[in-house]
Amino acid sequence: SVQAFVGQYTKLGISQTHQPHGGRMEISCAAAAAASLGEGPLWDPARDVLWWVDIKSPTLHAHHLASGANHAQPLPYRLTALGLAVDAGLVAIGDAGFVRLSVSADLQVSIAEVIAPLTLPQGMRFNDGKVDAAGRFWAGSMDDAEAAACGNLYRLDGPRQVSVVRSNIAVPNGPCFFADGTMLFTDSARGRITALTLDAAGDPVAEQLFAQFAPRQGYPDGMTVDAEDHVWIAFWDGGCLRRLSRTGQLVTEIKVPVQRPTCPTFGGRHLERLFITSATTGLSVAQRQQQPFAGGLLALDPGVLGRPSNTFAG
């Protein structure tokens, strides 16, 4: 349980002892932001910055790796996922739909262009998203109250054409891509990760169950694929990351000092660091006291390198 391992951390909360590879695994807090719903981590090599968002208390965060400095920009709208764009730009999904962001020298961000406006029904919002190797931006929508399975999986192509690829999703999360282009996406509420084989246009031609988890294991949330074509998954209410092989077999489990990790991504000059966003939403006062880094950006050296972030083609 989460409470069982909280006491293993130092009072500073900066490290824990874990033996996934027979050694010491140190987990640090890169930004103690206490975000309501931290999500969407994105490594930006041009700026040496790890971007991430707080969906519930709309904020764009930037962690500068070399200096350790953290920048937080409150937003008048929600952004839920980010991607790289050409000319060192950014794209995002949020309340206005798919947008292009302008970034100033001091990391202030504004919406420069609405690439594809999408208006969701009342009570709905966008969630996780990612750019694939072909430069297409994928993102999901969901019932913000998580009461109905009425979410969609959208694909934004380079020509700025939006397609609905899947429907009737409860909580869409973690689109990520294996080296052969196979896409994984999660319905977190159902504990299910699905693998989609895509054709050259990005349309699914085959679908199969990749992994299924029981509620006692936590709920699979955001995901990222490493250089060895293994997938790293954050488990909401599971207090851990799990690394699965290409065939869905559990390889590694790493406990983290927060109950609700949300999404991992690789960053650093050699993509040697694994960053994890997390959430405080729904935690009691006592739980937040036991987890001082809940809602923060965590970081660790997992012993494997990541893959570079893809760039949006539009």
mmCIF file of C-alpha atoms in Angstrom:
data_model
loop_
_atom_site.group_PDB
_atom_site.id
_atom_site.type_symbol
_atom_site.label_atom_id
_atom_site.label_comp_id
_atom_site.label_asym_id
_atom_site.label_seq_id
_atom_site.Cartn_x
_atom_site.Cartn_y
_atom_site.Cartn_z
ATOM 1 C CA SER A 1 0.000 0.000 0.000
ATOM 2 C CA VAL A 2 1.024 3.622 -0.337
ATOM 3 C CA GLN A 3 1.136 4.236 3.401
ATOM 4 C CA ALA A 4 3.306 1.177 3.912
ATOM 5 C CA PHE A 5 6.210 2.672 1.976
ATOM 6 C CA VAL A 6 5.834 6.364 2.753
ATOM 7 C CA GLY A 7 7.841 5.932 5.911
ATOM 8 C CA GLN A 8 10.812 4.558 3.992
ATOM 9 C CA TYR A 9 11.702 8.010 2.621
ATOM 10 C CA THR A 10 14.040 10.474 4.218
ATOM 11 C CA LYS A 11 12.458 13.500 5.889
ATOM 12 C CA LEU A 12 13.532 15.509 2.875
ATOM 13 C CA GLY A 13 11.701 13.022 0.723
ATOM 14 C CA ILE A 14 14.436 12.920 -1.872
ATOM 15 C CA SER A 15 15.313 9.260 -2.031
ATOM 16 C CA GLN A 16 14.179 5.760 -1.350
ATOM 17 C CA THR A 17 15.816 2.365 -1.373
ATOM 18 C CA HIS A 18 14.581 0.012 -4.041
ATOM 19 C CA GLN A 19 16.147 -3.050 -5.620
ATOM 20 C CA PRO A 20 14.789 -3.388 -9.165
ATOM 21 C CA HIS A 21 18.263 -3.966 -10.577
ATOM 22 C CA GLY A 22 19.957 -5.118 -7.405
ATOM 23 C CA GLY A 23 21.069 -1.594 -6.496
ATOM 24 C CA ARG A 24 19.916 1.666 -4.986
ATOM 25 C CA MET A 25 17.256 3.626 -6.832
ATOM 26 C CA GLU A 26 17.172 7.286 -5.861
ATOM 27 C CA ILE A 27 14.096 9.323 -6.669
ATOM 28 C CA SER A 28 14.337 13.100 -6.426
ATOM 29 C CA CYS A 29 11.720 15.831 -6.584
ATOM 30 C CA ALA A 30 12.661 18.185 -9.417
ATOM 31 C CA ALA A 31 9.739 20.543 -8.742
ATOM 32 C CA ALA A 32 7.690 20.470 -5.523
ATOM 33 C CA ALA A 33 4.716 22.132 -7.221
ATOM 34 C CA ALA A 34 1.838 20.416 -5.363
ATOM 35 C CA ALA A 35 -0.089 20.333 -8.645
ATOM 36 C CA SER A 36 -3.723 19.321 -8.580
ATOM 37 C CA LEU A 37 -3.328 17.120 -11.667
ATOM 38 C CA GLY A 38 0.171 17.163 -13.087
ATOM 39 C CA GLU A 39 0.283 15.671 -16.586
ATOM 40 C CA GLY A 40 1.753 15.892 -20.075
ATOM 41 C CA PRO A 41 5.529 15.893 -19.450
ATOM 42 C CA LEU A 42 7.516 16.741 -22.595
ATOM 43 C CA TRP A 43 11.273 16.986 -23.054
ATOM 44 C CA ASP A 44 12.327 20.011 -25.127
ATOM 45 C CA PRO A 45 15.989 19.504 -26.101
ATOM 46 C CA ALA A 46 16.270 22.887 -27.833
ATOM 47 C CA ARG A 47 15.666 24.665 -24.519
ATOM 48 C CA ASP A 48 16.977 22.012 -22.084
ATOM 49 C CA VAL A 49 13.512 22.163 -20.496
ATOM 50 C CA LEU A 50 11.010 19.615 -19.242
ATOM 51 C CA TRP A 51 7.530 21.033 -19.828
ATOM 52 C CA TRP A 52 4.455 19.771 -17.997
ATOM 53 C CA VAL A 53 0.944 20.947 -17.154
ATOM 54 C CA ASP A 54 -1.456 21.088 -14.241
ATOM 55 C CA ILE A 55 -4.853 20.339 -15.775
ATOM 56 C CA LYS A 56 -7.144 21.002 -12.805
ATOM 57 C CA SER A 57 -5.442 24.231 -11.685
ATOM 58 C CA PRO A 58 -4.467 25.418 -15.158
ATOM 59 C CA THR A 59 -0.723 26.029 -15.141
ATOM 60 C CA LEU A 60 2.151 25.414 -17.513
ATOM 61 C CA HIS A 61 5.342 24.329 -15.746
ATOM 62 C CA ALA A 62 8.902 24.362 -17.068
ATOM 63 C CA HIS A 63 11.847 22.662 -15.339
ATOM 64 C CA HIS A 64 15.244 23.804 -16.635
ATOM 65 C CA LEU A 65 17.483 20.798 -16.278
ATOM 66 C CA ALA A 66 20.917 22.432 -16.130
ATOM 67 C CA SER A 67 20.044 25.088 -13.551
ATOM 68 C CA GLY A 68 17.289 23.227 -11.713
ATOM 69 C CA ALA A 69 15.121 26.347 -11.991
ATOM 70 C CA ASN A 70 11.356 25.913 -12.145
ATOM 71 C CA HIS A 71 8.975 28.264 -13.898
ATOM 72 C CA ALA A 72 5.174 28.190 -13.432
ATOM 73 C CA GLN A 73 2.776 30.173 -15.608
ATOM 74 C CA PRO A 74 -0.912 30.271 -14.554
ATOM 75 C CA LEU A 75 -3.174 29.903 -17.583
ATOM 76 C CA PRO A 76 -6.667 31.285 -18.332
ATOM 77 C CA TYR A 77 -7.457 28.007 -20.123
ATOM 78 C CA ARG A 78 -6.631 24.346 -19.664
ATOM 79 C CA LEU A 79 -3.825 22.637 -21.572
ATOM 80 C CA THR A 80 -3.752 18.873 -21.107
ATOM 81 C CA ALA A 81 -0.955 17.575 -23.367
ATOM 82 C CA LEU A 82 2.020 19.006 -25.255
ATOM 83 C CA GLY A 83 4.142 18.227 -28.279
ATOM 84 C CA LEU A 84 7.176 19.576 -30.102
ATOM 85 C CA ALA A 85 6.652 21.538 -33.318
ATOM 86 C CA VAL A 86 8.962 22.719 -36.077
ATOM 87 C CA ASP A 87 11.256 25.696 -35.468
ATOM 88 C CA ALA A 88 11.529 24.843 -31.745
ATOM 89 C CA GLY A 89 7.845 25.513 -31.217
ATOM 90 C CA LEU A 90 5.194 23.700 -29.210
ATOM 91 C CA VAL A 91 1.757 22.313 -29.956
ATOM 92 C CA ALA A 92 -0.874 21.402 -27.396
ATOM 93 C CA ILE A 93 -4.403 20.145 -26.847
ATOM 94 C CA GLY A 94 -6.682 22.060 -24.504
ATOM 95 C CA ASP A 95 -9.939 23.930 -24.124
ATOM 96 C CA ALA A 96 -9.653 25.547 -27.575
ATOM 97 C CA GLY A 97 -8.754 22.275 -29.316
ATOM 98 C CA PHE A 98 -5.393 21.683 -30.973
ATOM 99 C CA VAL A 99 -3.258 24.830 -30.719
ATOM 100 C CA ARG A 100 0.188 26.102 -31.578
ATOM 101 C CA LEU A 101 2.042 27.831 -28.744
ATOM 102 C CA SER A 102 4.557 30.643 -28.968
ATOM 103 C CA VAL A 103 7.374 30.566 -26.405
ATOM 104 C CA SER A 104 9.282 33.663 -25.329
ATOM 105 C CA ALA A 105 12.894 33.748 -24.180
ATOM 106 C CA ASP A 106 11.754 33.733 -20.538
ATOM 107 C CA LEU A 107 9.530 30.661 -21.205
ATOM 108 C CA GLN A 108 6.247 32.577 -21.223
ATOM 109 C CA VAL A 109 3.776 30.770 -23.459
ATOM 110 C CA SER A 110 0.702 31.982 -25.354
ATOM 111 C CA ILE A 111 -1.600 30.499 -27.963
ATOM 112 C CA ALA A 112 -0.296 31.672 -31.324
ATOM 113 C CA GLU A 113 -2.809 29.786 -33.451
ATOM 114 C CA VAL A 114 -5.740 27.418 -33.129
ATOM 115 C CA ILE A 115 -4.732 24.654 -35.519
ATOM 116 C CA ALA A 116 -7.974 22.698 -35.253
ATOM 117 C CA PRO A 117 -10.778 24.022 -33.034
ATOM 118 C CA LEU A 118 -12.688 21.355 -31.129
ATOM 119 C CA THR A 119 -15.630 22.150 -28.880
ATOM 120 C CA LEU A 120 -16.556 19.436 -26.408
ATOM 121 C CA PRO A 121 -19.967 18.989 -24.742
ATOM 122 C CA GLN A 122 -20.470 20.529 -21.316
ATOM 123 C CA GLY A 123 -18.615 18.593 -18.617
ATOM 124 C CA MET A 124 -16.112 17.077 -21.041
ATOM 125 C CA ARG A 125 -12.409 17.921 -21.325
ATOM 126 C CA PHE A 126 -9.325 16.755 -23.148
ATOM 127 C CA ASN A 127 -6.710 14.580 -21.476
ATOM 128 C CA ASP A 128 -3.428 12.911 -22.403
ATOM 129 C CA GLY A 129 -1.848 13.138 -25.851
ATOM 130 C CA LYS A 130 1.339 12.605 -27.844
ATOM 131 C CA VAL A 131 2.886 13.066 -31.294
ATOM 132 C CA ASP A 132 3.784 9.914 -33.250
ATOM 133 C CA ALA A 133 6.806 9.290 -35.498
ATOM 134 C CA ALA A 134 4.810 10.348 -38.576
ATOM 135 C CA GLY A 135 4.164 13.752 -36.992
ATOM 136 C CA ARG A 136 0.508 13.186 -36.112
ATOM 137 C CA PHE A 137 -0.828 14.461 -32.761
ATOM 138 C CA TRP A 138 -3.084 12.023 -30.867
ATOM 139 C CA ALA A 139 -5.207 13.052 -27.875
ATOM 140 C CA GLY A 140 -8.174 11.809 -25.884
ATOM 141 C CA SER A 141 -11.284 13.419 -24.409
ATOM 142 C CA MET A 142 -13.207 12.372 -21.321
ATOM 143 C CA ASP A 143 -16.046 13.110 -18.920
ATOM 144 C CA ASP A 144 -14.380 15.388 -16.360
ATOM 145 C CA ALA A 145 -16.491 13.816 -13.599
ATOM 146 C CA GLU A 146 -15.434 10.330 -14.786
ATOM 147 C CA ALA A 147 -19.065 9.226 -14.559
ATOM 148 C CA ALA A 148 -19.634 8.175 -18.179
ATOM 149 C CA ALA A 149 -17.556 6.360 -20.801
ATOM 150 C CA CYS A 150 -18.119 9.009 -23.464
ATOM 151 C CA GLY A 151 -14.537 9.920 -24.379
ATOM 152 C CA ASN A 152 -12.944 9.811 -27.820
ATOM 153 C CA LEU A 153 -9.459 9.270 -29.198
ATOM 154 C CA TYR A 154 -8.608 11.946 -31.777
ATOM 155 C CA ARG A 155 -5.882 12.132 -34.412
ATOM 156 C CA LEU A 156 -4.646 15.434 -35.825
ATOM 157 C CA ASP A 157 -2.827 14.937 -39.125
ATOM 158 C CA GLY A 158 -0.243 17.286 -40.604
ATOM 159 C CA PRO A 159 -2.830 18.804 -42.979
ATOM 160 C CA ARG A 160 -4.766 19.830 -39.847
ATOM 161 C CA GLN A 161 -7.481 17.289 -40.383
ATOM 162 C CA VAL A 162 -9.005 15.785 -37.203
ATOM 163 C CA SER A 163 -10.351 12.224 -37.096
ATOM 164 C CA VAL A 164 -12.132 10.326 -34.313
ATOM 165 C CA VAL A 165 -10.325 6.991 -34.106
ATOM 166 C CA ARG A 166 -12.054 5.394 -31.095
ATOM 167 C CA SER A 167 -15.113 6.236 -28.988
ATOM 168 C CA ASN A 168 -16.797 5.162 -25.738
ATOM 169 C CA ILE A 169 -13.609 5.533 -23.679
ATOM 170 C CA ALA A 170 -13.925 6.261 -19.963
ATOM 171 C CA VAL A 171 -10.513 7.788 -19.157
ATOM 172 C CA PRO A 172 -8.164 7.881 -22.177
ATOM 173 C CA ASN A 173 -4.500 8.058 -21.313
ATOM 174 C CA GLY A 174 -0.958 7.426 -22.368
ATOM 175 C CA PRO A 175 -0.799 7.192 -26.112
ATOM 176 C CA CYS A 176 2.711 5.975 -26.894
ATOM 177 C CA PHE A 177 4.364 4.209 -29.785
ATOM 178 C CA PHE A 178 6.652 1.232 -30.237
ATOM 179 C CA ALA A 179 9.464 1.386 -32.773
ATOM 180 C CA ASP A 180 7.350 -0.339 -35.423
ATOM 181 C CA GLY A 181 4.605 2.297 -35.079
ATOM 182 C CA THR A 182 2.212 0.209 -32.984
ATOM 183 C CA MET A 183 0.251 2.541 -30.711
ATOM 184 C CA LEU A 184 -0.665 1.793 -27.108
ATOM 185 C CA PHE A 185 -3.502 3.650 -25.450
ATOM 186 C CA THR A 186 -5.066 3.201 -22.046
ATOM 187 C CA ASP A 187 -8.590 3.299 -20.708
ATOM 188 C CA SER A 188 -7.493 3.929 -17.144
ATOM 189 C CA ALA A 189 -10.901 3.401 -15.541
ATOM 190 C CA ARG A 190 -11.093 -0.072 -17.075
ATOM 191 C CA GLY A 191 -7.451 -0.907 -16.269
ATOM 192 C CA ARG A 192 -6.901 -1.813 -19.900
ATOM 193 C CA ILE A 193 -4.081 -1.052 -22.334
ATOM 194 C CA THR A 194 -4.883 -1.661 -26.005
ATOM 195 C CA ALA A 195 -2.401 -2.063 -28.872
ATOM 196 C CA LEU A 196 -3.431 -0.655 -32.249
ATOM 197 C CA THR A 197 -1.654 -1.553 -35.486
ATOM 198 C CA LEU A 198 -1.834 1.493 -37.755
ATOM 199 C CA ASP A 199 -1.572 1.793 -41.523
ATOM 200 C CA ALA A 200 0.413 4.520 -43.266
ATOM 201 C CA ALA A 201 -2.481 6.984 -42.863
ATOM 202 C CA GLY A 202 -2.733 6.323 -39.120
ATOM 203 C CA ASP A 203 -5.933 4.270 -39.343
ATOM 204 C CA PRO A 204 -6.177 1.146 -37.155
ATOM 205 C CA VAL A 205 -6.035 -2.129 -39.076
ATOM 206 C CA ALA A 206 -5.743 -4.457 -36.071
ATOM 207 C CA GLU A 207 -6.408 -4.207 -32.343
ATOM 208 C CA GLN A 208 -5.548 -6.425 -29.403
ATOM 209 C CA LEU A 209 -5.352 -6.317 -25.630
ATOM 210 C CA PHE A 210 -1.804 -5.485 -24.542
ATOM 211 C CA ALA A 211 -2.253 -5.611 -20.743
ATOM 212 C CA GLN A 212 -5.031 -5.688 -18.165
ATOM 213 C CA PHE A 213 -4.719 -4.668 -14.515
ATOM 214 C CA ALA A 214 -6.959 -5.152 -11.486
ATOM 215 C CA PRO A 215 -7.940 -2.148 -9.314
ATOM 216 C CA ARG A 216 -5.747 -3.440 -6.473
ATOM 217 C CA GLN A 217 -2.716 -2.935 -8.746
ATOM 218 C CA GLY A 218 -3.593 0.705 -9.396
ATOM 219 C CA TYR A 219 -4.886 2.239 -12.612
ATOM 220 C CA PRO A 220 -2.573 2.474 -15.652
ATOM 221 C CA ASP A 221 -2.140 6.125 -16.578
ATOM 222 C CA GLY A 222 0.452 7.864 -18.784
ATOM 223 C CA MET A 223 3.130 5.890 -20.638
ATOM 224 C CA THR A 224 6.403 6.272 -22.512
ATOM 225 C CA VAL A 225 8.570 3.893 -24.548
ATOM 226 C CA ASP A 226 12.324 3.552 -23.958
ATOM 227 C CA ALA A 227 15.200 2.876 -26.358
ATOM 228 C CA GLU A 228 14.853 -0.878 -25.776
ATOM 229 C CA ASP A 229 11.215 -0.781 -26.938
ATOM 230 C CA HIS A 230 9.836 -1.375 -23.442
ATOM 231 C CA VAL A 231 6.971 0.696 -22.085
ATOM 232 C CA TRP A 232 7.010 2.557 -18.748
ATOM 233 C CA ILE A 233 3.586 3.099 -17.157
ATOM 234 C CA ALA A 234 2.569 5.269 -14.198
ATOM 235 C CA PHE A 235 -0.070 3.703 -11.936
ATOM 236 C CA TRP A 236 -2.620 6.045 -10.363
ATOM 237 C CA ASP A 237 -3.397 4.810 -6.840
ATOM 238 C CA GLY A 238 -0.679 2.221 -7.386
ATOM 239 C CA GLY A 239 2.211 4.386 -6.167
ATOM 240 C CA CYS A 240 4.568 2.909 -8.741
ATOM 241 C CA LEU A 241 5.955 2.729 -12.241
ATOM 242 C CA ARG A 242 5.932 -0.558 -14.104
ATOM 243 C CA ARG A 243 8.095 -1.411 -17.096
ATOM 244 C CA LEU A 244 6.609 -3.921 -19.515
ATOM 245 C CA SER A 245 8.238 -5.726 -22.413
ATOM 246 C CA ARG A 246 7.109 -5.485 -26.021
ATOM 247 C CA THR A 247 4.843 -8.484 -25.352
ATOM 248 C CA GLY A 248 3.304 -7.013 -22.192
ATOM 249 C CA GLN A 249 5.346 -8.921 -19.610
ATOM 250 C CA LEU A 250 6.270 -7.170 -16.356
ATOM 251 C CA VAL A 251 10.029 -6.509 -16.221
ATOM 252 C CA THR A 252 10.466 -3.915 -13.466
ATOM 253 C CA GLU A 253 8.365 -2.247 -10.780
ATOM 254 C CA ILE A 254 9.594 0.890 -9.034
ATOM 255 C CA LYS A 255 7.778 2.325 -6.033
ATOM 256 C CA VAL A 256 7.505 6.111 -5.986
ATOM 257 C CA PRO A 257 6.833 8.431 -2.992
ATOM 258 C CA VAL A 258 3.426 9.538 -4.288
ATOM 259 C CA GLN A 259 0.133 7.673 -4.446
ATOM 260 C CA ARG A 260 -0.932 9.150 -7.763
ATOM 261 C CA PRO A 261 1.880 9.282 -10.341
ATOM 262 C CA THR A 262 0.378 10.249 -13.680
ATOM 263 C CA CYS A 263 2.847 10.150 -16.573
ATOM 264 C CA PRO A 264 6.547 9.389 -17.195
ATOM 265 C CA THR A 265 8.819 10.712 -19.938
ATOM 266 C CA PHE A 266 12.536 10.646 -20.629
ATOM 267 C CA GLY A 267 14.676 13.782 -20.654
ATOM 268 C CA GLY A 268 18.249 15.013 -20.342
ATOM 269 C CA ARG A 269 21.004 15.400 -22.932
ATOM 270 C CA HIS A 270 21.207 11.653 -23.462
ATOM 271 C CA LEU A 271 17.591 10.935 -22.446
ATOM 272 C CA GLU A 272 18.984 9.237 -19.362
ATOM 273 C CA ARG A 273 16.554 10.724 -16.798
ATOM 274 C CA LEU A 274 12.996 9.564 -16.272
ATOM 275 C CA PHE A 275 10.618 12.317 -15.132
ATOM 276 C CA ILE A 276 7.207 11.579 -13.595
ATOM 277 C CA THR A 277 4.313 13.965 -13.046
ATOM 278 C CA SER A 278 1.886 13.393 -10.180
ATOM 279 C CA ALA A 279 -1.356 14.631 -8.605
ATOM 280 C CA THR A 280 -2.839 15.784 -5.301
ATOM 281 C CA THR A 281 -6.479 15.812 -6.424
ATOM 282 C CA GLY A 282 -8.670 13.584 -4.279
ATOM 283 C CA LEU A 283 -6.072 13.127 -1.540
ATOM 284 C CA SER A 284 -7.032 13.818 2.065
ATOM 285 C CA VAL A 285 -5.104 16.256 4.252
ATOM 286 C CA ALA A 286 -3.473 13.307 6.003
ATOM 287 C CA GLN A 287 -2.473 11.677 2.732
ATOM 288 C CA ARG A 288 -0.927 14.904 1.487
ATOM 289 C CA GLN A 289 1.047 15.245 4.730
ATOM 290 C CA GLN A 290 2.350 11.698 4.250
ATOM 291 C CA GLN A 291 3.279 12.463 0.632
ATOM 292 C CA PRO A 292 5.032 15.861 0.661
ATOM 293 C CA PHE A 293 5.929 15.535 -3.025
ATOM 294 C CA ALA A 294 2.457 14.640 -4.259
ATOM 295 C CA GLY A 295 1.728 16.879 -7.223
ATOM 296 C CA GLY A 296 5.433 17.343 -7.851
ATOM 297 C CA LEU A 297 7.710 16.453 -10.738
ATOM 298 C CA LEU A 298 9.816 13.436 -9.758
ATOM 299 C CA ALA A 299 13.015 12.249 -11.417
ATOM 300 C CA LEU A 300 15.173 9.134 -11.375
ATOM 301 C CA ASP A 301 17.896 7.387 -13.378
ATOM 302 C CA PRO A 302 16.233 4.167 -14.571
ATOM 303 C CA GLY A 303 19.339 2.544 -16.069
ATOM 304 C CA VAL A 304 17.977 2.682 -19.613
ATOM 305 C CA LEU A 305 17.791 5.508 -22.156
ATOM 306 C CA GLY A 306 14.670 6.982 -23.681
ATOM 307 C CA ARG A 307 13.737 7.889 -27.233
ATOM 308 C CA PRO A 308 13.558 11.465 -28.552
ATOM 309 C CA SER A 309 10.185 13.221 -28.593
ATOM 310 C CA ASN A 310 8.535 13.301 -32.011
ATOM 311 C CA THR A 311 7.779 16.589 -33.791
ATOM 312 C CA PHE A 312 4.367 17.596 -35.104
ATOM 313 C CA ALA A 313 4.399 17.775 -38.901
ATOM 314 C CA GLY A 314 1.672 20.391 -39.413
#
